[in-house]
PDB file of N, CA and C in Angstrom:
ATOM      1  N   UNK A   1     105.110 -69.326  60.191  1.00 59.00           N
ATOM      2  CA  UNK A   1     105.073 -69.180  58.742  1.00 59.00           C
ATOM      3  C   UNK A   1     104.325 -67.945  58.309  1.00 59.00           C
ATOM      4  N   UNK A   2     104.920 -67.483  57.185  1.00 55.00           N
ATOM      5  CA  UNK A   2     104.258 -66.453  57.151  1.00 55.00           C
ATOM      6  C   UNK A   2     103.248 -66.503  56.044  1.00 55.00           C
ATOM      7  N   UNK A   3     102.736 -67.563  55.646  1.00 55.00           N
ATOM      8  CA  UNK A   3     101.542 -68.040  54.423  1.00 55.00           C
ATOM      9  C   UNK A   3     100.749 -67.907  55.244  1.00 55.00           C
ATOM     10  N   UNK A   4     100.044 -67.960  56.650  1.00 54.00           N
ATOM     11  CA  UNK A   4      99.129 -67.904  57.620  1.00 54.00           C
ATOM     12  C   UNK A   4      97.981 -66.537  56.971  1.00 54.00           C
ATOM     13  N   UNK A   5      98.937 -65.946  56.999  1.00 49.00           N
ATOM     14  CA  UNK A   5      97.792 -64.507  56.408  1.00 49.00           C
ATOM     15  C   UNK A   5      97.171 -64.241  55.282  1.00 49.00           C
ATOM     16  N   UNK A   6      98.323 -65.017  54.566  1.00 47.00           N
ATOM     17  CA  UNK A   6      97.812 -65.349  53.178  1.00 47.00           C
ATOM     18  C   UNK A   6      96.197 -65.877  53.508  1.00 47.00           C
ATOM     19  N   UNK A   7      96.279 -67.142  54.002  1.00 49.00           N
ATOM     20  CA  UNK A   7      94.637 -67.968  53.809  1.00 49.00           C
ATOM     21  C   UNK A   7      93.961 -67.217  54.193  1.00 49.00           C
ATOM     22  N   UNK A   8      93.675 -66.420  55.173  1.00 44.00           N
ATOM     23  CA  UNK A   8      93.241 -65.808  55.756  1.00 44.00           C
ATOM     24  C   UNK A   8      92.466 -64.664  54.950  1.00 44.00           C
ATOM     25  N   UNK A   9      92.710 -63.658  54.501  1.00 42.00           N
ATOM     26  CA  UNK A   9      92.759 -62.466  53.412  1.00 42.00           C
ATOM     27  C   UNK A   9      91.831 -63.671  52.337  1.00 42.00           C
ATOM     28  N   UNK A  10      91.898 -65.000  51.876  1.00 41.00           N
ATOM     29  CA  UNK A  10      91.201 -65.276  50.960  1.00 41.00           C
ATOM     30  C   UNK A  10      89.812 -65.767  51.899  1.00 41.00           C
ATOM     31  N   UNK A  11      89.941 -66.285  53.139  1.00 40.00           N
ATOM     32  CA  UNK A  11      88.698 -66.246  53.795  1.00 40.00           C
ATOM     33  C   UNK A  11      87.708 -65.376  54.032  1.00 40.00           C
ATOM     34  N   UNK A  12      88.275 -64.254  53.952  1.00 40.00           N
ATOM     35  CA  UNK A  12      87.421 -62.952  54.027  1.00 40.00           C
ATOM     36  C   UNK A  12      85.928 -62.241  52.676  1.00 40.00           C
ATOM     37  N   UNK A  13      86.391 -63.075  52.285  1.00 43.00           N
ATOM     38  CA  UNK A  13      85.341 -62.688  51.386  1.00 43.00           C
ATOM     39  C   UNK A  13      84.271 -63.990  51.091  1.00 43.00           C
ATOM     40  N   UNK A  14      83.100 -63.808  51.066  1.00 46.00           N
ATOM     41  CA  UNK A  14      81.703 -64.430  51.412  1.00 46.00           C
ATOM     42  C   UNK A  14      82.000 -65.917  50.302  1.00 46.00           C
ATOM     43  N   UNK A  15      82.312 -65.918  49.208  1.00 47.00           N
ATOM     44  CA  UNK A  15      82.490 -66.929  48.485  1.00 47.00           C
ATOM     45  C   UNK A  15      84.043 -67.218  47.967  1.00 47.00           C
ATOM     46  N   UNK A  16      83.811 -68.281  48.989  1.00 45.00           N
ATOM     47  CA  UNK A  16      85.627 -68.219  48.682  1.00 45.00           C
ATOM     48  C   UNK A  16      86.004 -68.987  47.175  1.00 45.00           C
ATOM     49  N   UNK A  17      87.459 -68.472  46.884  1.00 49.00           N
ATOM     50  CA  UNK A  17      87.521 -68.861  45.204  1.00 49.00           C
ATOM     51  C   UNK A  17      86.820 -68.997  44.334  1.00 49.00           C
ATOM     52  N   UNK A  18      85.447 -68.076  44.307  1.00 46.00           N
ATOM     53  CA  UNK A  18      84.618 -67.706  43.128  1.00 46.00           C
ATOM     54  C   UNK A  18      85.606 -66.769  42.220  1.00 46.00           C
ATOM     55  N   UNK A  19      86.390 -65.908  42.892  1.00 53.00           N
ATOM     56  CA  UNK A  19      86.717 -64.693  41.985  1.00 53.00           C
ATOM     57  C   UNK A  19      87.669 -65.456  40.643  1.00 53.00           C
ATOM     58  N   UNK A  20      87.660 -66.677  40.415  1.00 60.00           N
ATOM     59  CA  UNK A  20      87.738 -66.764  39.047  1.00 60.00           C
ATOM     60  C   UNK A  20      86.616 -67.232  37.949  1.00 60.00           C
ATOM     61  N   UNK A  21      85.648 -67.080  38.503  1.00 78.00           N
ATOM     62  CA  UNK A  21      84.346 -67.506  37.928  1.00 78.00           C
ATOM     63  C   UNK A  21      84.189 -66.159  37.326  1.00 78.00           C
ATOM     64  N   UNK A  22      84.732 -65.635  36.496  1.00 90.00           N
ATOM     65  CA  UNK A  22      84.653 -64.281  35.879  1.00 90.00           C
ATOM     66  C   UNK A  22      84.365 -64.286  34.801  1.00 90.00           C
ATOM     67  N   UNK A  23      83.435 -63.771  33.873  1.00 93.00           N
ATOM     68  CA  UNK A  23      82.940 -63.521  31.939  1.00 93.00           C
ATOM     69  C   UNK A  23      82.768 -62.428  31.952  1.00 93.00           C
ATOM     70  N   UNK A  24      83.338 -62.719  30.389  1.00 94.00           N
ATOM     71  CA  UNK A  24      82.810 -60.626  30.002  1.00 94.00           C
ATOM     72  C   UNK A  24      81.902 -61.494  29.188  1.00 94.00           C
ATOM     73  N   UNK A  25      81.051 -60.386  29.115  1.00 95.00           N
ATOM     74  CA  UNK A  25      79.649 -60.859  27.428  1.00 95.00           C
ATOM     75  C   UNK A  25      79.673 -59.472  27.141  1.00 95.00           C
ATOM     76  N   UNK A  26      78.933 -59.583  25.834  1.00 95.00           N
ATOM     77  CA  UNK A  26      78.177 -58.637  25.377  1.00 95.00           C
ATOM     78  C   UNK A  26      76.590 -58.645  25.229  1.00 95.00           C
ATOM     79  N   UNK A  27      75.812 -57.578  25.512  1.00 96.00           N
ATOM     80  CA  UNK A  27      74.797 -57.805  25.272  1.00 96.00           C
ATOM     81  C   UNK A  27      73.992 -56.713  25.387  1.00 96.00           C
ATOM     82  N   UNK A  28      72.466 -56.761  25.845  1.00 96.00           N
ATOM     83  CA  UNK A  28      72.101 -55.082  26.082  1.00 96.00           C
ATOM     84  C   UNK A  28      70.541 -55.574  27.135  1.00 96.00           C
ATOM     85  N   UNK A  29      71.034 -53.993  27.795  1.00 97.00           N
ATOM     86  CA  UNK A  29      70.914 -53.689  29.316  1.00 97.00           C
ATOM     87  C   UNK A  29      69.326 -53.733  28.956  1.00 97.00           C
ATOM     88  N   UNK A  30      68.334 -54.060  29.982  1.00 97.00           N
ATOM     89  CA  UNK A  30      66.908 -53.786  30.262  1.00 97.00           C
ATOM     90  C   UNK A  30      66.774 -52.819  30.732  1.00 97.00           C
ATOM     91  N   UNK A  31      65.173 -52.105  30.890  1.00 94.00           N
ATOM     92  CA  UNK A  31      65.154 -50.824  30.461  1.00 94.00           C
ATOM     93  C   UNK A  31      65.558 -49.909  32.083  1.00 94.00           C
ATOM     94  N   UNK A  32      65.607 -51.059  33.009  1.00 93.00           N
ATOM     95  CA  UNK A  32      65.745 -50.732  34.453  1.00 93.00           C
ATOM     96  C   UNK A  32      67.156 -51.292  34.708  1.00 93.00           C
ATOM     97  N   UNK A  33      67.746 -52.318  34.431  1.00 95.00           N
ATOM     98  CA  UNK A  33      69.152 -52.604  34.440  1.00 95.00           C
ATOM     99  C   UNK A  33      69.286 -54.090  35.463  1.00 95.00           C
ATOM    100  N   UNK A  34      67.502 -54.298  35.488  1.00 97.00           N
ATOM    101  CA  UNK A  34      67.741 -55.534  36.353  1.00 97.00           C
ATOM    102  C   UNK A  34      68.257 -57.079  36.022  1.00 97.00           C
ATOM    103  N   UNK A  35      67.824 -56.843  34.103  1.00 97.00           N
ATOM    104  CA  UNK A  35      67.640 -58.449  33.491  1.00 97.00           C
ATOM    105  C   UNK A  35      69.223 -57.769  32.068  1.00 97.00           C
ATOM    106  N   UNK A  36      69.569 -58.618  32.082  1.00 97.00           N
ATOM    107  CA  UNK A  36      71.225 -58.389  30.635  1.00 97.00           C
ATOM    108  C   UNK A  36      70.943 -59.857  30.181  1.00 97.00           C
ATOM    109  N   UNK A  37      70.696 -59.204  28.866  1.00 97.00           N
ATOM    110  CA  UNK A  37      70.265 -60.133  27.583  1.00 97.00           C
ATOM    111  C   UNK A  37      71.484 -60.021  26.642  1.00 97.00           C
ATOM    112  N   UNK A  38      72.338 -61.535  26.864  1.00 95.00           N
ATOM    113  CA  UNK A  38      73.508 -61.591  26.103  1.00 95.00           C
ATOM    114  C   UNK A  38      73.242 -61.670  24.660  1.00 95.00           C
ATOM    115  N   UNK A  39      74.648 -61.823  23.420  1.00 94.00           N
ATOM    116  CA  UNK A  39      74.012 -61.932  22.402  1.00 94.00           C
ATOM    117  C   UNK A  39      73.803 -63.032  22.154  1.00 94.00           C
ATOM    118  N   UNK A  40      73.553 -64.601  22.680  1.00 95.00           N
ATOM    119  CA  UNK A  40      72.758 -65.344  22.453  1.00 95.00           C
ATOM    120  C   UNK A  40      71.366 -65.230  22.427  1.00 95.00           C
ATOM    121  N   UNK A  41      70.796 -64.311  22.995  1.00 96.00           N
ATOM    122  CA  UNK A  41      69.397 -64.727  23.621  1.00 96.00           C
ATOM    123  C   UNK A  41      69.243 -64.857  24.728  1.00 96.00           C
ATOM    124  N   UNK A  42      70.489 -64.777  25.881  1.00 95.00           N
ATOM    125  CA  UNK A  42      70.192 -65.725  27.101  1.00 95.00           C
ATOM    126  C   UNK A  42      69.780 -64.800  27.972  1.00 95.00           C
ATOM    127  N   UNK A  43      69.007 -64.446  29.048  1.00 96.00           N
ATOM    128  CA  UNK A  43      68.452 -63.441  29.478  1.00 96.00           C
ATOM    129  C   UNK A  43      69.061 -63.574  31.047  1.00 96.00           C
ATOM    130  N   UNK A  44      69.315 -62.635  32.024  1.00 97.00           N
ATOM    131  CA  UNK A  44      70.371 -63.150  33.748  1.00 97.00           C
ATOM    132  C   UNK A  44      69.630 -61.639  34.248  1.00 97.00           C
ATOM    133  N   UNK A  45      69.476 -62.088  35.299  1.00 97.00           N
ATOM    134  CA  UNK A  45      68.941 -61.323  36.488  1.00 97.00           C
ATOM    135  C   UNK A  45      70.442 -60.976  36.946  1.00 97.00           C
ATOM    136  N   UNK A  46      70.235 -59.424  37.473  1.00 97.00           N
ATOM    137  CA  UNK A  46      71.201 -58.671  37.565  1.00 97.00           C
ATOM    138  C   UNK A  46      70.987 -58.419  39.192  1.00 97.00           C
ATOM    139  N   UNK A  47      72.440 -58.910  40.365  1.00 96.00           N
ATOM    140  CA  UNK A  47      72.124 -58.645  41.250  1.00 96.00           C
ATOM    141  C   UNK A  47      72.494 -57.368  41.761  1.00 96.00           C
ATOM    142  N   UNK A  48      73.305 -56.566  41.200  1.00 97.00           N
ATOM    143  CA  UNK A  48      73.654 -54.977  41.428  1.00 97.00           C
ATOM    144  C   UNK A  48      73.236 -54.264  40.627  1.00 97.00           C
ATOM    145  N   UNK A  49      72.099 -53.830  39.847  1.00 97.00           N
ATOM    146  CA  UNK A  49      71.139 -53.085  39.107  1.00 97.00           C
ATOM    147  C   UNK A  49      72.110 -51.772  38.686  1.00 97.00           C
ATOM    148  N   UNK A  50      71.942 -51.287  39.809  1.00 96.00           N
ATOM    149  CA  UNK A  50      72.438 -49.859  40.309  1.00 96.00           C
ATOM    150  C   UNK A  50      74.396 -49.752  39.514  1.00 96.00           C
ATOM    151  N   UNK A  51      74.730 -51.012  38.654  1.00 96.00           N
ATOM    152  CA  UNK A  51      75.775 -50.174  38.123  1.00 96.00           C
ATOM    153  C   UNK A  51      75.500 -50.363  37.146  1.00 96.00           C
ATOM    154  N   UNK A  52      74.278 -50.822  36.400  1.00 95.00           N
ATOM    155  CA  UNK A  52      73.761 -50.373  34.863  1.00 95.00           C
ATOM    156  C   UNK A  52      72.370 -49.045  35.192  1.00 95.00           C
ATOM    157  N   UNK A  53      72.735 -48.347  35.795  1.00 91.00           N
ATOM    158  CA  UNK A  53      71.396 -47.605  35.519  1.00 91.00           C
ATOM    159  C   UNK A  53      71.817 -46.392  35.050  1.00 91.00           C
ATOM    160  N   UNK A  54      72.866 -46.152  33.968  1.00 92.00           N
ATOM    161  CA  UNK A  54      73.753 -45.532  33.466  1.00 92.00           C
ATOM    162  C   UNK A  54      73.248 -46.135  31.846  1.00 92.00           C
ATOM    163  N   UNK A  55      72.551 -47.285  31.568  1.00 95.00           N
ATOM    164  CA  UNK A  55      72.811 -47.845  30.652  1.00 95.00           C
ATOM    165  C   UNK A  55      71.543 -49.032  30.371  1.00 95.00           C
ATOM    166  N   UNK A  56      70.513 -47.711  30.544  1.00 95.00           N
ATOM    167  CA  UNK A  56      69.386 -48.678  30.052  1.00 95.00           C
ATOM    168  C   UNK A  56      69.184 -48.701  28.717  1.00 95.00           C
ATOM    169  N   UNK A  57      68.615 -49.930  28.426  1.00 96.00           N
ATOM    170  CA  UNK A  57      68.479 -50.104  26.787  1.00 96.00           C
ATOM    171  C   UNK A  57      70.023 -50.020  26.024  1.00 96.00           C
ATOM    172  N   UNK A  58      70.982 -50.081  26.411  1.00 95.00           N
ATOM    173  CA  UNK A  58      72.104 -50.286  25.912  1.00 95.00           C
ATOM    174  C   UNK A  58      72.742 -51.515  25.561  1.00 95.00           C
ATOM    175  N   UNK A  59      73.378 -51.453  24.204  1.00 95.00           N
ATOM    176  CA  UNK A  59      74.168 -52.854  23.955  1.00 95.00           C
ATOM    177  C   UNK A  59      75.768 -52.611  24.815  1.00 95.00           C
ATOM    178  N   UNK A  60      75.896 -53.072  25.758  1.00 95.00           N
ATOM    179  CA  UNK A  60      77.323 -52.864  26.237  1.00 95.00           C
ATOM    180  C   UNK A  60      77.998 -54.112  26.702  1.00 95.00           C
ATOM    181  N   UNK A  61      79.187 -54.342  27.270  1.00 96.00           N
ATOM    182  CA  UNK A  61      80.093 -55.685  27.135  1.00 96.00           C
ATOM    183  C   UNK A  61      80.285 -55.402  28.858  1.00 96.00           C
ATOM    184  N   UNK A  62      80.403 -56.133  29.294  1.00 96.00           N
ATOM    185  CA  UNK A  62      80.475 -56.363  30.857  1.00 96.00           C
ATOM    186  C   UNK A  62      81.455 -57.318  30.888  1.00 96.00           C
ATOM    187  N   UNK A  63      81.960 -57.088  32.140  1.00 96.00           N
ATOM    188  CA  UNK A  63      82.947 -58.312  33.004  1.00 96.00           C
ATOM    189  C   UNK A  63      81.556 -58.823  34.041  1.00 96.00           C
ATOM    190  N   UNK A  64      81.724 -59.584  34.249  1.00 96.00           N
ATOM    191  CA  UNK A  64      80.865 -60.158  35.186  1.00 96.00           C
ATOM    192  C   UNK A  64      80.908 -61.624  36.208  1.00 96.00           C
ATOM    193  N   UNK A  65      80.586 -61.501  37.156  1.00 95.00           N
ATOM    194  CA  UNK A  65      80.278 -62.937  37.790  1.00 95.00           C
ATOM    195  C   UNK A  65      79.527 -63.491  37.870  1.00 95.00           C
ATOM    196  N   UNK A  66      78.631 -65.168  38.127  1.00 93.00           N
ATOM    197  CA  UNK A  66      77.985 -65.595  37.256  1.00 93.00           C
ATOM    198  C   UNK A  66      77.686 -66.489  38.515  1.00 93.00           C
ATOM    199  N   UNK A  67      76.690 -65.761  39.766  1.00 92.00           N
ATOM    200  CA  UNK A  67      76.724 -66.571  40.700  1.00 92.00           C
ATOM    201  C   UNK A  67      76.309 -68.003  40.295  1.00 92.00           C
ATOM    202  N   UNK A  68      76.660 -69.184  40.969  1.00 90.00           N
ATOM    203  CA  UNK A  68      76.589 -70.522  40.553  1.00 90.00           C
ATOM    204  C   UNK A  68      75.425 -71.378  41.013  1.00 90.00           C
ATOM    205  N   UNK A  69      74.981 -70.493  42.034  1.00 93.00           N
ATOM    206  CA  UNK A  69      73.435 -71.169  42.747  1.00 93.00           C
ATOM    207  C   UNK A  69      72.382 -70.080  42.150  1.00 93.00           C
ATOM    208  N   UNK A  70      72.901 -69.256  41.768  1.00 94.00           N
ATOM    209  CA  UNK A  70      71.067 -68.192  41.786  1.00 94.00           C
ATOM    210  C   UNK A  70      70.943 -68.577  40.059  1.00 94.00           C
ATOM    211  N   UNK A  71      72.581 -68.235  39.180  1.00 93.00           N
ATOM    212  CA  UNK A  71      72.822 -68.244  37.860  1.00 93.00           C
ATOM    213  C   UNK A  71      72.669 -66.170  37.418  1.00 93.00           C
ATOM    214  N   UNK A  72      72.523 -65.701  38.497  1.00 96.00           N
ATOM    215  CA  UNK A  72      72.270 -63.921  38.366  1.00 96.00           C
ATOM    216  C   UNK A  72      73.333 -63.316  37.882  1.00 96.00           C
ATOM    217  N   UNK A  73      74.094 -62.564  38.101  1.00 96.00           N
ATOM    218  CA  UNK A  73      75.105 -61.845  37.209  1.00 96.00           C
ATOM    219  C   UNK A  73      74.995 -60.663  38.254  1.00 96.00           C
ATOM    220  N   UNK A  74      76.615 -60.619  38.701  1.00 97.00           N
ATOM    221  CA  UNK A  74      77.254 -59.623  39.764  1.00 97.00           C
ATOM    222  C   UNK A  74      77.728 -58.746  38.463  1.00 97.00           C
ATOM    223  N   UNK A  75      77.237 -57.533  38.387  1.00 97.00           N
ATOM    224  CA  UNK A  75      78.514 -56.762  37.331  1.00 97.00           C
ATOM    225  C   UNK A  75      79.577 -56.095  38.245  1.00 97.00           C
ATOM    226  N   UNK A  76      80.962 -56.451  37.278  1.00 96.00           N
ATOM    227  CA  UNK A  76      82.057 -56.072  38.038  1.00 96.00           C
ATOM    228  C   UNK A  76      82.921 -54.848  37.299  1.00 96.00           C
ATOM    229  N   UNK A  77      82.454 -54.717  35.788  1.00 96.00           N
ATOM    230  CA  UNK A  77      82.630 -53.816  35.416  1.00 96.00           C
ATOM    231  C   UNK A  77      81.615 -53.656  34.168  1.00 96.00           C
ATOM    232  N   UNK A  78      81.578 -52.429  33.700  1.00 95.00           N
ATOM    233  CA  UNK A  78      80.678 -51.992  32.496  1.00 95.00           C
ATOM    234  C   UNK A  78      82.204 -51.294  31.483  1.00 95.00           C
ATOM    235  N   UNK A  79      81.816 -51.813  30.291  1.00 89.00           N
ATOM    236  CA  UNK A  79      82.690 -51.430  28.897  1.00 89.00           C
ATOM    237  C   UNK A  79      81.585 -50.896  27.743  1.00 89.00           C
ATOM    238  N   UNK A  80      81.616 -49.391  27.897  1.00 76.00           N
ATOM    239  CA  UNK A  80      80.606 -48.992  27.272  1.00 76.00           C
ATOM    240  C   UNK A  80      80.938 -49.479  25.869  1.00 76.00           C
ATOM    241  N   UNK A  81      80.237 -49.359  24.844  1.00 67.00           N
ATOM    242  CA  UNK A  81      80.306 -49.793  23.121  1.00 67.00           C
ATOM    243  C   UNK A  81      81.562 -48.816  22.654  1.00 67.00           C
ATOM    244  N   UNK A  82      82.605 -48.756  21.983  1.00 63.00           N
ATOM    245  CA  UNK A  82      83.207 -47.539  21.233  1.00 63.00           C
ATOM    246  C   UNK A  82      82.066 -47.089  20.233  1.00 63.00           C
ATOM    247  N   UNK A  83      82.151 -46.010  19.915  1.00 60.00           N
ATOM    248  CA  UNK A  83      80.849 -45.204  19.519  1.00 60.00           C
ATOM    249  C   UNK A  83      81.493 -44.805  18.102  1.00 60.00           C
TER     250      UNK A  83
END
């Protein structure tokens, strides 16, 4: 069969079927890019820093993942503000 490779290709990556655990928010970046303060109030430790450090102190809208044991926030993309 040729679905074999299929499963396979989804095994490969560390958390399997997270990749629909996906949110965009809006909110704005800390002054280092470690903590993203949505516009609730709600404050998430950022586990890839290093793709907001483009965007400290910024209100910007993210795609993001929302690990389910730490509760941290993988950014998967940055959507700067239209200006």
């Amino acid at each position: 069969g040729s679905q074999g490779t299929q499963d396979q290709q989804s095994q490969t990556s560390s958390q399997t079927g997270q990749s629909a655990n996906q949110n965009s928010m809006s909110g704005k970046v800390s002054n280092n890019g470690k903590t993203f303060t949505n516009d609730k109030g709600q404050s998430y430790k950022v586990d890839n820093p290093d793709t907001l450090q483009n965007y400290d102190n910024q209100q910007v809208a993210v795609i993001v993942h929302v690990d389910p044991d730490t509760g941290a926030l993988h950014i998967i993309q940055v959507q700067a503000p239209q200006q």
